[in-house]
Amino acid sequence: VKADHIEWTAGHTLRMLDQRRLPNEEVWVEARTYGDVADAIRSMVVRGAPLIGIAAAFGLAMAAQAGDELGHADEVLRATRPTAVNLGWALDRMLGVARSGASPERLLEEAERIASEDAAAAKRMSELGADLLPDSGGVLTHCNAGALAMLEYGSAVGVIRAAHEHGKQINVLVDETRPFLQGARLTAWELQKLGIPMTLITDSMAGHFMSRGAVQAVVTGADRIAANGDTANKIGTYSLAVLAKENGIPFYIAAPTSTLDLSCSDGAHIPIEERSVEEVVSIGGVRIAPEGVHAAHPAFDVTPARYIAAIITEAGIARPPFQGALAQLIQSVSLSLLERE
Amino acid sequence: VKADHIEWTAGHTLRMLDQRRLPNEEVWVEARTYGDVADAIRSMVVRGAPLIGIAAAFGLAMAAQAGDELGHADEVLRATRPTAVNLGWALDRMLGVARSGASPERLLEEAERIASEDAAAAKRMSELGADLLPDSGGVLTHCNAGALAMLEYGSAVGVIRAAHEHGKQINVLVDETRPFLQGARLTAWELQKLGIPMTLITDSMAGHFMSRGAVQAVVTGADRIAANGDTANKIGTYSLAVLAKENGIPFYIAAPTSTLDLSCSDGAHIPIEERSVEEVVSIGGVRIAPEGVHAAHPAFDVTPARYIAAIITEAGIARPPFQGALAQLIQSVSLSLLERE
């Protein structure tokens, strides 16, 4: 893989753009062991459900190259972040190849294959989703589901980008996405580079702009989609979905099929990661609350399927009722993989 | 007036605790002219609808003392912030006294009377509202409608404080309230001092905690309440009201009757202040978004009356339909003022 934010080098190193330091600094972190990769995922050097799947796949390939015990490496990588299912999906796929007695080179090839499939999925879902957006108007997004969270176009930002490239006159409302500010730091940075008109807002302003008619569609990424369509995504997504419904605005999820977890019946079974409250009581090292206050930091929430108008994947667009539609998408992906073998 | 955060000194100076610098520093700003008071209101040294009414009243009294043209002083003070109606309400009342040919001393007395009525209103509405809160559970609040925004108990925080003092087992969920962070900086600070259990959350987490059953009531202050009950309050309040309705949670407004604007038929006629986008693209001087991004900063939003379960005032609790109930409250206040004369 060789992208603007993640690169596998001949020197057997996974280089990752440190997303914690964007947009102020562009610093790369180099991982030479699977432990380094695990650290990078845990500390959010890399983030975004598809991207941490790719990083973990390379981590497992690095473990194989180094002769490390793969079961242990898998355990360490898998434990880094609990909500995004792409992590487990990528590791399962790597372990499947490893169990067939594959060489370290073959595992590396599999990691590269995951990355290139991800890039293709991003482009494909962006094209499919672009048709759902209005010819002109405001589109709101939350967190960063752009190139930085994946490869190529990304998911939700990819849908917006493709619509923009098709000549749709879209102004993007970007939620800043407290506490980690992925919207303000990453999505705003990406859109600015792409020259797509945007307005940065605080998360608390989204409802106001919806009620004033400034939003014609909402599109976000996802970290895990259950069999019934319930979707875990960055904290704040659920609120947007409720507000969109109340204002008659379609709410879309864009995610590759690797984000589908059909073994999970509904959202109640999706584990919600709790992250450090330091990210809540301070911003960029500046303390914003009195010392000693109690705070909470659920990093994700679950949007029930009934608020979701459509789930955009590289294999097609699922509409409610999602149970059957998502199962069909997964089946079509499995079939096309079988055909390719 | 002599409170922990605003004080009229014999030296003819209005001293105000600089709320922009809390909780990290306790610095006082001294206003010696009505222009100084206007600056303090505009720059949010003092904020909170009732408190800026009090400050403006003292500002007009100071203008009278200095022999300044009152019509001009009124204009300058009135233009500082457009949304909170308590500002205009206090100035109207002061001008009414001035027009009757009152001395500067009498104007100062009127400003003191506004302050002491405000303090009494805070205590009274806190007691009335406390009964609406559950005997135990989570109560969510937004921005700061506490002592710092008013006098004595404040409004929304006052309701919570009174319930706590009555032995109700309440855990307060405090929205940090981006962009100005009144929740994280001011409400958390007040609750911590009062020893009331609290959890600080980002605005984007409120919906999540509602959906998980952690919130039994929401109570906020208000900046202007229209005749039909539509209520302007800090940006983000509308979203909370929608989320509360969707989750079957009562949403309450607590505000003195000076916040009622019966001349305003509904929320569409309430002016929404736009503040500097600097507050959105940076936090405490730390830049959080790329240079040059476009941002927006509506400082308030309007919550339609249909989302509001009750409006708590010092004159009683109004329930829907609000049109008649609010008119009755205003009438009872006018009658009791007449009786007192």
Coordinates of C-alpha atoms in Angstrom, one line a residue, chain B residues 1-9 14-19 22 25-29 45-46 51 54 115 118-119 146-154 161 186 189-191 193-194:
Chain B
V1 CA -25.8 44.4 44.3
K2 CA -23.1 42.4 46.0
A3 CA -22.7 38.8 44.9
D4 CA -19.9 36.4 44.2
H5 CA -19.7 37.5 40.6
I6 CA -21.1 41.0 40.3
E7 CA -20.8 43.9 42.8
W8 CA -21.7 47.6 42.8
T9 CA -19.2 49.5 44.9
L14 CA -19.6 47.9 38.7
R15 CA -17.2 45.0 39.4
M16 CA -17.8 41.8 37.4
L17 CA -16.1 38.5 37.6
D18 CA -14.6 37.8 34.1
Q19 CA -16.5 34.7 33.1
L22 CA -13.2 30.8 34.6
E25 CA -8.6 32.2 36.8
E26 CA -10.8 34.4 39.0
V27 CA -10.2 37.9 37.6
W28 CA -12.5 40.9 38.1
V29 CA -13.3 43.5 35.5
V45 CA -17.2 39.1 30.6
V46 CA -20.8 38.8 31.9
L51 CA -27.3 38.9 34.5
I54 CA -28.8 43.6 35.6
A115 CA -31.1 42.8 41.0
D118 CA -33.9 38.7 40.1
A119 CA -32.4 37.1 43.2
G146 CA -26.7 28.9 37.2
A147 CA -25.7 31.5 39.8
L148 CA -23.2 33.0 37.3
A149 CA -26.0 33.7 34.8
M150 CA -28.3 35.4 37.3
L151 CA -28.2 35.9 41.0
E152 CA -28.7 33.5 43.9
Y153 CA -29.5 30.0 42.7
G154 CA -29.8 30.8 39.0
R161 CA -29.8 22.7 43.3
L186 CA -19.0 27.4 34.4
W189 CA -17.4 24.7 38.4
E190 CA -20.6 25.7 40.1
L191 CA -21.8 22.1 40.7
K193 CA -18.5 23.9 44.5
L194 CA -22.0 22.9 45.5

